[in-house]
GROMACS .gro file of C-alpha atoms in nm:
model
  316
    1MET     CA    1  18.177  -1.418  -1.527
    2PRO     CA    2  17.858  -1.215  -1.473
    3GLN     CA    3  17.892  -0.839  -1.497
    4LEU     CA    4  17.957  -0.678  -1.161
    5ILE     CA    5  17.666  -0.471  -1.036
    6LEU     CA    6  17.718  -0.264  -0.724
    7ALA     CA    7  17.422  -0.263  -0.491
    8ASN     CA    8  17.522   0.072  -0.347
    9SER     CA    9  17.612   0.246  -0.671
   10GLU     CA   10  17.330   0.495  -0.618
   11ARG     CA   11  17.449   0.664  -0.303
   12ILE     CA   12  17.315   0.974  -0.135
   13ALA     CA   13  17.533   1.285  -0.138
   14ALA     CA   14  17.706   1.354   0.192
   15VAL     CA   15  17.861   1.660   0.351
   16VAL     CA   16  18.234   1.689   0.285
   17ASP     CA   17  18.449   1.857   0.551
   18ASP     CA   18  18.157   2.062   0.680
   19HIS     CA   19  18.108   2.211   0.333
   20LYS     CA   20  17.781   2.130   0.166
   21PRO     CA   21  17.880   1.991  -0.177
   22VAL     CA   22  17.743   2.159  -0.486
   23GLY     CA   23  17.585   1.986  -0.781
   24THR     CA   24  17.357   1.738  -0.609
   25ASP     CA   25  17.039   1.646  -0.791
   26ALA     CA   26  16.708   1.562  -0.622
   27ASP     CA   27  16.601   1.360  -0.926
   28PHE     CA   28  16.918   1.148  -0.921
   29PRO     CA   29  17.040   1.090  -0.562
   30ASP     CA   30  17.366   0.927  -0.677
   31VAL     CA   31  17.494   1.254  -0.828
   32LEU     CA   32  17.789   1.404  -0.644
   33ALA     CA   33  18.103   1.547  -0.801
   34ASP     CA   34  18.340   1.416  -0.535
   35LEU     CA   35  18.566   1.117  -0.473
   36ASP     CA   36  18.534   0.818  -0.237
   37VAL     CA   37  18.889   0.842  -0.107
   38ASP     CA   38  18.860   0.732   0.255
   39VAL     CA   39  18.688   0.395   0.225
   40ASP     CA   40  18.734   0.178   0.533
   41GLU     CA   41  18.557  -0.126   0.393
   42LEU     CA   42  18.499  -0.208   0.028
   43PRO     CA   43  18.159  -0.343  -0.080
   44ASP     CA   44  18.140  -0.722  -0.078
   45GLU     CA   45  18.086  -0.724  -0.455
   46VAL     CA   46  18.411  -0.532  -0.511
   47VAL     CA   47  18.606  -0.754  -0.271
   48GLU     CA   48  18.485  -1.062  -0.460
   49TYR     CA   49  18.567  -0.903  -0.797
   50GLY     CA   50  18.913  -0.821  -0.666
   51ARG     CA   51  18.967  -1.176  -0.551
   52VAL     CA   52  18.849  -1.342  -0.874
   53ARG     CA   53  18.961  -1.093  -1.137
   54VAL     CA   54  19.253  -0.908  -0.976
   55GLY     CA   55  19.404  -1.171  -0.748
   56GLU     CA   56  19.365  -0.961  -0.435
   57THR     CA   57  19.327  -1.129  -0.099
   58GLU     CA   58  19.436  -1.029   0.247
   59GLU     CA   59  19.729  -1.269   0.216
   60SER     CA   60  19.836  -1.147  -0.129
   61ARG     CA   61  19.820  -0.783  -0.018
   62THR     CA   62  20.042  -0.840   0.284
   63ARG     CA   63  20.294  -1.059   0.102
   64LEU     CA   64  20.324  -0.867  -0.225
   65VAL     CA   65  20.335  -0.520  -0.075
   66ALA     CA   66  20.635  -0.637   0.128
   67GLU     CA   67  20.798  -0.806  -0.174
   68LEU     CA   68  20.743  -0.499  -0.392
   69GLU     CA   69  20.892  -0.274  -0.127
   70ASP     CA   70  21.200  -0.499  -0.101
   71MET     CA   71  21.240  -0.508  -0.479
   72ILE     CA   72  21.223  -0.129  -0.508
   73TYR     CA   73  21.490  -0.080  -0.242
   74GLU     CA   74  21.715  -0.361  -0.370
   75LYS     CA   75  21.712  -0.261  -0.736
   76GLY     CA   76  21.731   0.114  -0.675
   77ASP     CA   77  21.617   0.204  -1.028
   78VAL     CA   78  21.408   0.497  -0.905
   79THR     CA   79  21.380   0.714  -0.597
   80PRO     CA   80  21.014   0.714  -0.497
   81HIS     CA   81  20.858   0.996  -0.298
   82ARG     CA   82  20.621   0.753  -0.128
   83MET     CA   83  20.650   0.392  -0.015
   84ASP     CA   84  20.348   0.349   0.207
   85GLU     CA   85  20.118   0.050   0.162
   86LYS     CA   86  19.828   0.261   0.038
   87PHE     CA   87  20.045   0.398  -0.244
   88LEU     CA   88  20.206   0.067  -0.344
   89LEU     CA   89  19.873  -0.109  -0.345
   90ARG     CA   90  19.741   0.094  -0.637
   91PHE     CA   91  20.025  -0.038  -0.855
   92LEU     CA   92  19.965  -0.400  -0.751
   93ARG     CA   93  19.596  -0.369  -0.830
   94ALA     CA   94  19.672  -0.220  -1.169
   95ARG     CA   95  19.882  -0.524  -1.262
   96HIS     CA   96  19.668  -0.791  -1.096
   97PHE     CA   97  19.919  -0.856  -0.818
   98LYS     CA   98  20.189  -0.978  -1.056
   99LEU     CA   99  20.511  -0.867  -0.894
  100ASN     CA  100  20.741  -0.819  -1.194
  101ALA     CA  101  20.475  -0.641  -1.400
  102THR     CA  102  20.395  -0.420  -1.101
  103TYR     CA  103  20.759  -0.328  -1.052
  104LYS     CA  104  20.792  -0.236  -1.420
  105LEU     CA  105  20.484  -0.012  -1.394
  106PHE     CA  106  20.624   0.150  -1.080
  107VAL     CA  107  20.954   0.228  -1.252
  108ASN     CA  108  20.775   0.360  -1.563
  109TYR     CA  109  20.561   0.584  -1.344
  110TYR     CA  110  20.864   0.751  -1.189
  111ARG     CA  111  21.054   0.777  -1.515
  112PHE     CA  112  20.754   0.952  -1.668
  113ARG     CA  113  20.749   1.192  -1.375
  114GLU     CA  114  21.119   1.262  -1.423
  115SER     CA  115  21.075   1.317  -1.798
  116HIS     CA  116  20.769   1.542  -1.759
  117PRO     CA  117  20.816   1.745  -1.438
  118ASP     CA  118  20.595   2.022  -1.580
  119TYR     CA  119  20.299   1.783  -1.569
  120TYR     CA  120  20.310   1.780  -1.189
  121THR     CA  121  20.440   2.122  -1.085
  122ILE     CA  122  20.105   2.282  -1.157
  123ASN     CA  123  19.777   2.357  -0.987
  124PRO     CA  124  19.524   2.127  -1.158
  125LEU     CA  125  19.256   2.387  -1.093
  126ASP     CA  126  19.439   2.612  -1.339
  127LEU     CA  127  19.336   2.369  -1.614
  128SER     CA  128  18.968   2.440  -1.558
  129PHE     CA  129  18.950   2.605  -1.902
  130ILE     CA  130  18.965   2.257  -2.054
  131ALA     CA  131  18.667   2.154  -1.847
  132ASP     CA  132  18.489   2.478  -1.935
  133SER     CA  133  18.507   2.383  -2.301
  134GLU     CA  134  18.394   2.027  -2.219
  135VAL     CA  135  18.693   1.876  -2.397
  136LEU     CA  136  18.744   1.655  -2.093
  137SER     CA  137  18.492   1.571  -1.824
  138VAL     CA  138  18.403   1.308  -1.567
  139LEU     CA  139  18.040   1.231  -1.493
  140PRO     CA  140  17.947   1.304  -1.128
  141TYR     CA  141  17.813   0.952  -1.074
  142LYS     CA  142  17.909   0.593  -1.152
  143GLU     CA  143  17.754   0.365  -1.413
  144GLN     CA  144  17.572   0.041  -1.334
  145THR     CA  145  17.888  -0.156  -1.252
  146GLY     CA  146  18.028   0.107  -1.016
  147ARG     CA  147  18.281   0.247  -1.263
  148ARG     CA  148  18.336   0.614  -1.335
  149ILE     CA  149  18.295   0.748  -1.689
  150LEU     CA  150  18.553   0.979  -1.844
  151ILE     CA  151  18.440   1.162  -2.158
  152TYR     CA  152  18.655   1.331  -2.422
  153LYS     CA  153  18.492   1.564  -2.675
  154LEU     CA  154  18.787   1.656  -2.891
  155GLY     CA  155  18.559   1.823  -3.144
  156ASN     CA  156  18.502   2.098  -2.885
  157TRP     CA  157  18.874   2.173  -2.872
  158ASP     CA  158  18.970   2.513  -3.014
  159THR     CA  159  19.331   2.450  -3.111
  160ASN     CA  160  19.397   2.825  -3.101
  161ASP     CA  161  19.320   2.837  -2.729
  162PHE     CA  162  19.543   2.557  -2.599
  163ASP     CA  163  19.752   2.271  -2.733
  164MET     CA  164  19.744   1.896  -2.684
  165ASN     CA  165  20.004   1.919  -2.409
  166GLU     CA  166  19.753   2.100  -2.189
  167ILE     CA  167  19.495   1.827  -2.255
  168LEU     CA  168  19.751   1.566  -2.154
  169LYS     CA  169  19.828   1.753  -1.831
  170ALA     CA  170  19.458   1.765  -1.751
  171SER     CA  171  19.424   1.396  -1.838
  172LEU     CA  172  19.708   1.302  -1.603
  173ALA     CA  173  19.562   1.508  -1.317
  174THR     CA  174  19.222   1.348  -1.377
  175LEU     CA  175  19.372   0.999  -1.373
  176GLU     CA  176  19.572   1.071  -1.058
  177LEU     CA  177  19.249   1.185  -0.895
  178GLY     CA  178  19.067   0.872  -1.011
  179ILE     CA  179  19.337   0.647  -0.870
  180LEU     CA  180  19.266   0.784  -0.524
  181GLU     CA  181  18.946   0.579  -0.507
  182PRO     CA  182  19.015   0.222  -0.389
  183ILE     CA  183  18.709   0.098  -0.579
  184ALA     CA  184  18.842   0.251  -0.901
  185GLN     CA  185  19.181   0.087  -0.845
  186ILE     CA  186  19.009  -0.252  -0.852
  187LEU     CA  187  18.733  -0.200  -1.108
  188GLY     CA  188  18.901   0.048  -1.343
  189GLY     CA  189  18.715   0.313  -1.539
  190VAL     CA  190  18.527   0.359  -1.864
  191VAL     CA  191  18.622   0.611  -2.134
  192ILE     CA  192  18.399   0.758  -2.404
  193PHE     CA  193  18.556   0.939  -2.698
  194ASP     CA  194  18.286   1.149  -2.862
  195MET     CA  195  18.442   1.242  -3.197
  196ASN     CA  196  18.158   1.466  -3.313
  197GLY     CA  197  18.312   1.775  -3.475
  198PHE     CA  198  18.661   1.625  -3.495
  199THR     CA  199  18.828   1.784  -3.799
  200LEU     CA  200  19.157   1.774  -3.986
  201GLN     CA  201  19.268   2.073  -3.781
  202HIS     CA  202  19.239   1.858  -3.471
  203ALA     CA  203  19.402   1.559  -3.638
  204TYR     CA  204  19.707   1.767  -3.735
  205GLN     CA  205  19.777   1.824  -3.363
  206ILE     CA  206  19.811   1.451  -3.296
  207THR     CA  207  20.171   1.405  -3.401
  208PRO     CA  208  20.376   1.087  -3.352
  209LYS     CA  209  20.538   1.253  -3.049
  210VAL     CA  210  20.197   1.321  -2.898
  211VAL     CA  211  20.088   0.963  -2.964
  212SER     CA  212  20.403   0.833  -2.797
  213THR     CA  213  20.343   1.054  -2.492
  214ILE     CA  214  19.981   0.941  -2.468
  215PHE     CA  215  20.081   0.575  -2.461
  216ASP     CA  216  20.373   0.636  -2.225
  217LEU     CA  217  20.125   0.799  -1.992
  218ILE     CA  218  19.804   0.599  -2.015
  219VAL     CA  219  19.929   0.251  -2.112
  220TYR     CA  220  20.270   0.215  -1.955
  221SER     CA  221  20.300   0.456  -1.663
  222ILE     CA  222  19.976   0.523  -1.478
  223PRO     CA  223  19.838   0.264  -1.234
  224MET     CA  224  19.481   0.320  -1.348
  225LYS     CA  225  19.300   0.041  -1.527
  226THR     CA  226  19.080   0.113  -1.826
  227TYR     CA  227  18.794  -0.133  -1.841
  228ALA     CA  228  18.652  -0.021  -2.177
  229ILE     CA  229  18.696   0.252  -2.440
  230HIS     CA  230  18.390   0.351  -2.642
  231ILE     CA  231  18.429   0.552  -2.963
  232ILE     CA  232  18.116   0.730  -3.086
  233ASN     CA  233  18.038   0.970  -3.371
  234GLU     CA  234  18.363   0.879  -3.544
  235SER     CA  235  18.435   0.981  -3.905
  236TRP     CA  236  18.701   0.922  -4.168
  237VAL     CA  237  18.906   1.202  -4.011
  238PHE     CA  238  18.918   1.017  -3.682
  239GLU     CA  239  18.996   0.689  -3.855
  240THR     CA  240  19.292   0.857  -4.027
  241ALA     CA  241  19.425   0.986  -3.694
  242PHE     CA  242  19.353   0.653  -3.525
  243ASN     CA  243  19.587   0.478  -3.765
  244LEU     CA  244  19.871   0.651  -3.577
  245PHE     CA  245  19.767   0.465  -3.262
  246LYS     CA  246  19.723   0.120  -3.411
  247PRO     CA  247  20.092   0.021  -3.405
  248PHE     CA  248  20.100   0.088  -3.031
  249LEU     CA  249  19.789  -0.111  -2.944
  250GLY     CA  250  19.837  -0.457  -2.807
  251LYS     CA  251  19.578  -0.732  -2.793
  252ARG     CA  252  19.443  -0.618  -2.455
  253TYR     CA  253  19.361  -0.268  -2.580
  254ASN     CA  254  19.211  -0.393  -2.904
  255GLU     CA  255  18.977  -0.608  -2.697
  256MET     CA  256  18.856  -0.314  -2.486
  257LEU     CA  257  18.785  -0.086  -2.787
  258PHE     CA  258  18.427  -0.058  -2.906
  259PHE     CA  259  18.320   0.149  -3.209
  260HIS     CA  260  17.958   0.263  -3.217
  261GLY     CA  261  17.936   0.538  -3.478
  262LYS     CA  262  17.603   0.716  -3.421
  263ASN     CA  263  17.432   0.401  -3.294
  264MET     CA  264  17.354   0.479  -2.931
  265ASP     CA  265  17.171   0.148  -2.893
  266SER     CA  266  17.509  -0.016  -2.946
  267LEU     CA  267  17.658   0.197  -2.667
  268HIS     CA  268  17.367   0.105  -2.439
  269LYS     CA  269  17.464  -0.261  -2.459
  270HIS     CA  270  17.764  -0.163  -2.248
  271ILE     CA  271  17.643   0.138  -2.047
  272ASP     CA  272  17.286   0.143  -1.924
  273PRO     CA  273  17.109   0.457  -2.055
  274ARG     CA  274  17.005   0.528  -1.695
  275TYR     CA  275  17.366   0.638  -1.645
  276LEU     CA  276  17.416   0.841  -1.962
  277PRO     CA  277  17.340   1.201  -2.058
  278LYS     CA  278  17.041   1.261  -2.283
  279VAL     CA  279  17.273   1.346  -2.574
  280TYR     CA  280  17.379   0.978  -2.574
  281GLY     CA  281  17.026   0.844  -2.553
  282GLY     CA  282  17.028   0.847  -2.176
  283VAL     CA  283  16.809   1.015  -1.917
  284ARG     CA  284  17.053   1.242  -1.735
  285PRO     CA  285  17.114   1.614  -1.778
  286ASN     CA  286  17.455   1.749  -1.876
  287TYR     CA  287  17.609   1.832  -1.538
  288PRO     CA  288  17.865   2.118  -1.519
  289TYR     CA  289  18.220   1.994  -1.471
  290GLN     CA  290  18.293   2.297  -1.253
  291HIS     CA  291  18.120   2.119  -0.963
  292TRP     CA  292  18.419   1.882  -0.947
  293PHE     CA  293  18.662   2.170  -0.897
  294ILE     CA  294  18.448   2.327  -0.626
  295ASN     CA  295  18.400   2.008  -0.427
  296LEU     CA  296  18.746   1.856  -0.464
  297LYS     CA  297  18.925   2.165  -0.336
  298ASN     CA  298  18.710   2.136  -0.021
  299ASN     CA  299  18.795   1.768   0.025
  300ALA     CA  300  19.093   1.772   0.262
  301ALA     CA  301  19.184   1.408   0.192
  302VAL     CA  302  19.197   1.469  -0.183
  303VAL     CA  303  19.404   1.788  -0.144
  304LYS     CA  304  19.652   1.609   0.082
  305GLU     CA  305  19.692   1.318  -0.160
  306MET     CA  306  19.740   1.541  -0.465
  307GLU     CA  307  19.991   1.761  -0.285
  308SER     CA  308  20.186   1.448  -0.191
  309LEU     CA  309  20.229   1.388  -0.564
  310GLY     CA  310  20.377   1.733  -0.619
  311TYR     CA  311  20.065   1.922  -0.725
  312SER     CA  312  19.991   2.261  -0.574
  313ILE     CA  313  19.625   2.288  -0.480
  314ASP     CA  314  19.534   2.651  -0.416
  315PRO     CA  315  19.179   2.666  -0.276
  316LYS     CA  316  19.149   3.022  -0.406
   0.00000   0.00000   0.00000
């Protein structure tokens, strides 16, 4: 199937809740560190992608949301805090409208919440120090297919300042935010792991328990699809640490992994350089991640959704 290209991927920044958003760029009109949460109608290209690749139609939505709701109540394995259609739909999209797989994901999601209550009873804005160090960031625009790009730079991580658990909390909050976008629920997202500067000191922090938590979170529990994972600037240290992950990787995740080393031309075969920072052979500047925190706390719809999940969003 041809690669999906969104005609409206380069959108003009808009005013959010009467607050002028920060971080817009006159040279790149699609730049805006904010989320498309309230989308009344999806672009035709996304609707068609959802039909062909995800199995989503008006009929399947109506029928399977009702069947999933019945299954949750009948089985009683978990006690959900939300059962509205908007919430259930993100799980169905994540599992391509396959009922049993969706139910399993739903149960895993709530069991993870029960096992890690400290991951939710926080103010995500308090984790801004991770963004300040650029260990974790999200680009304030979408790439050519309409997908958002999440970037990890673990080599920037000072292990004396915070531990892997804090990175995982920030990762979960970032994923929960990403899931709020209906387009992202259908298309998924793209992840870049920039392993430049990754040392043995970093590798020692990735224990088997950490690896297990990562996979419980990202693979089994969160209704957010990963379209592709790109590894760049990797070294033997990373390869050693990566061996811990291999036993957990199934065929699907092996297929979405791409290793590029220092060859940015290889990365460009997947992500057009028009949508990459200059450091990766692209044309864009390195936008501050702080713009996300400023804009999202002013987005009433985002704050309401995150608070419904248990997060405490303090605008101050």
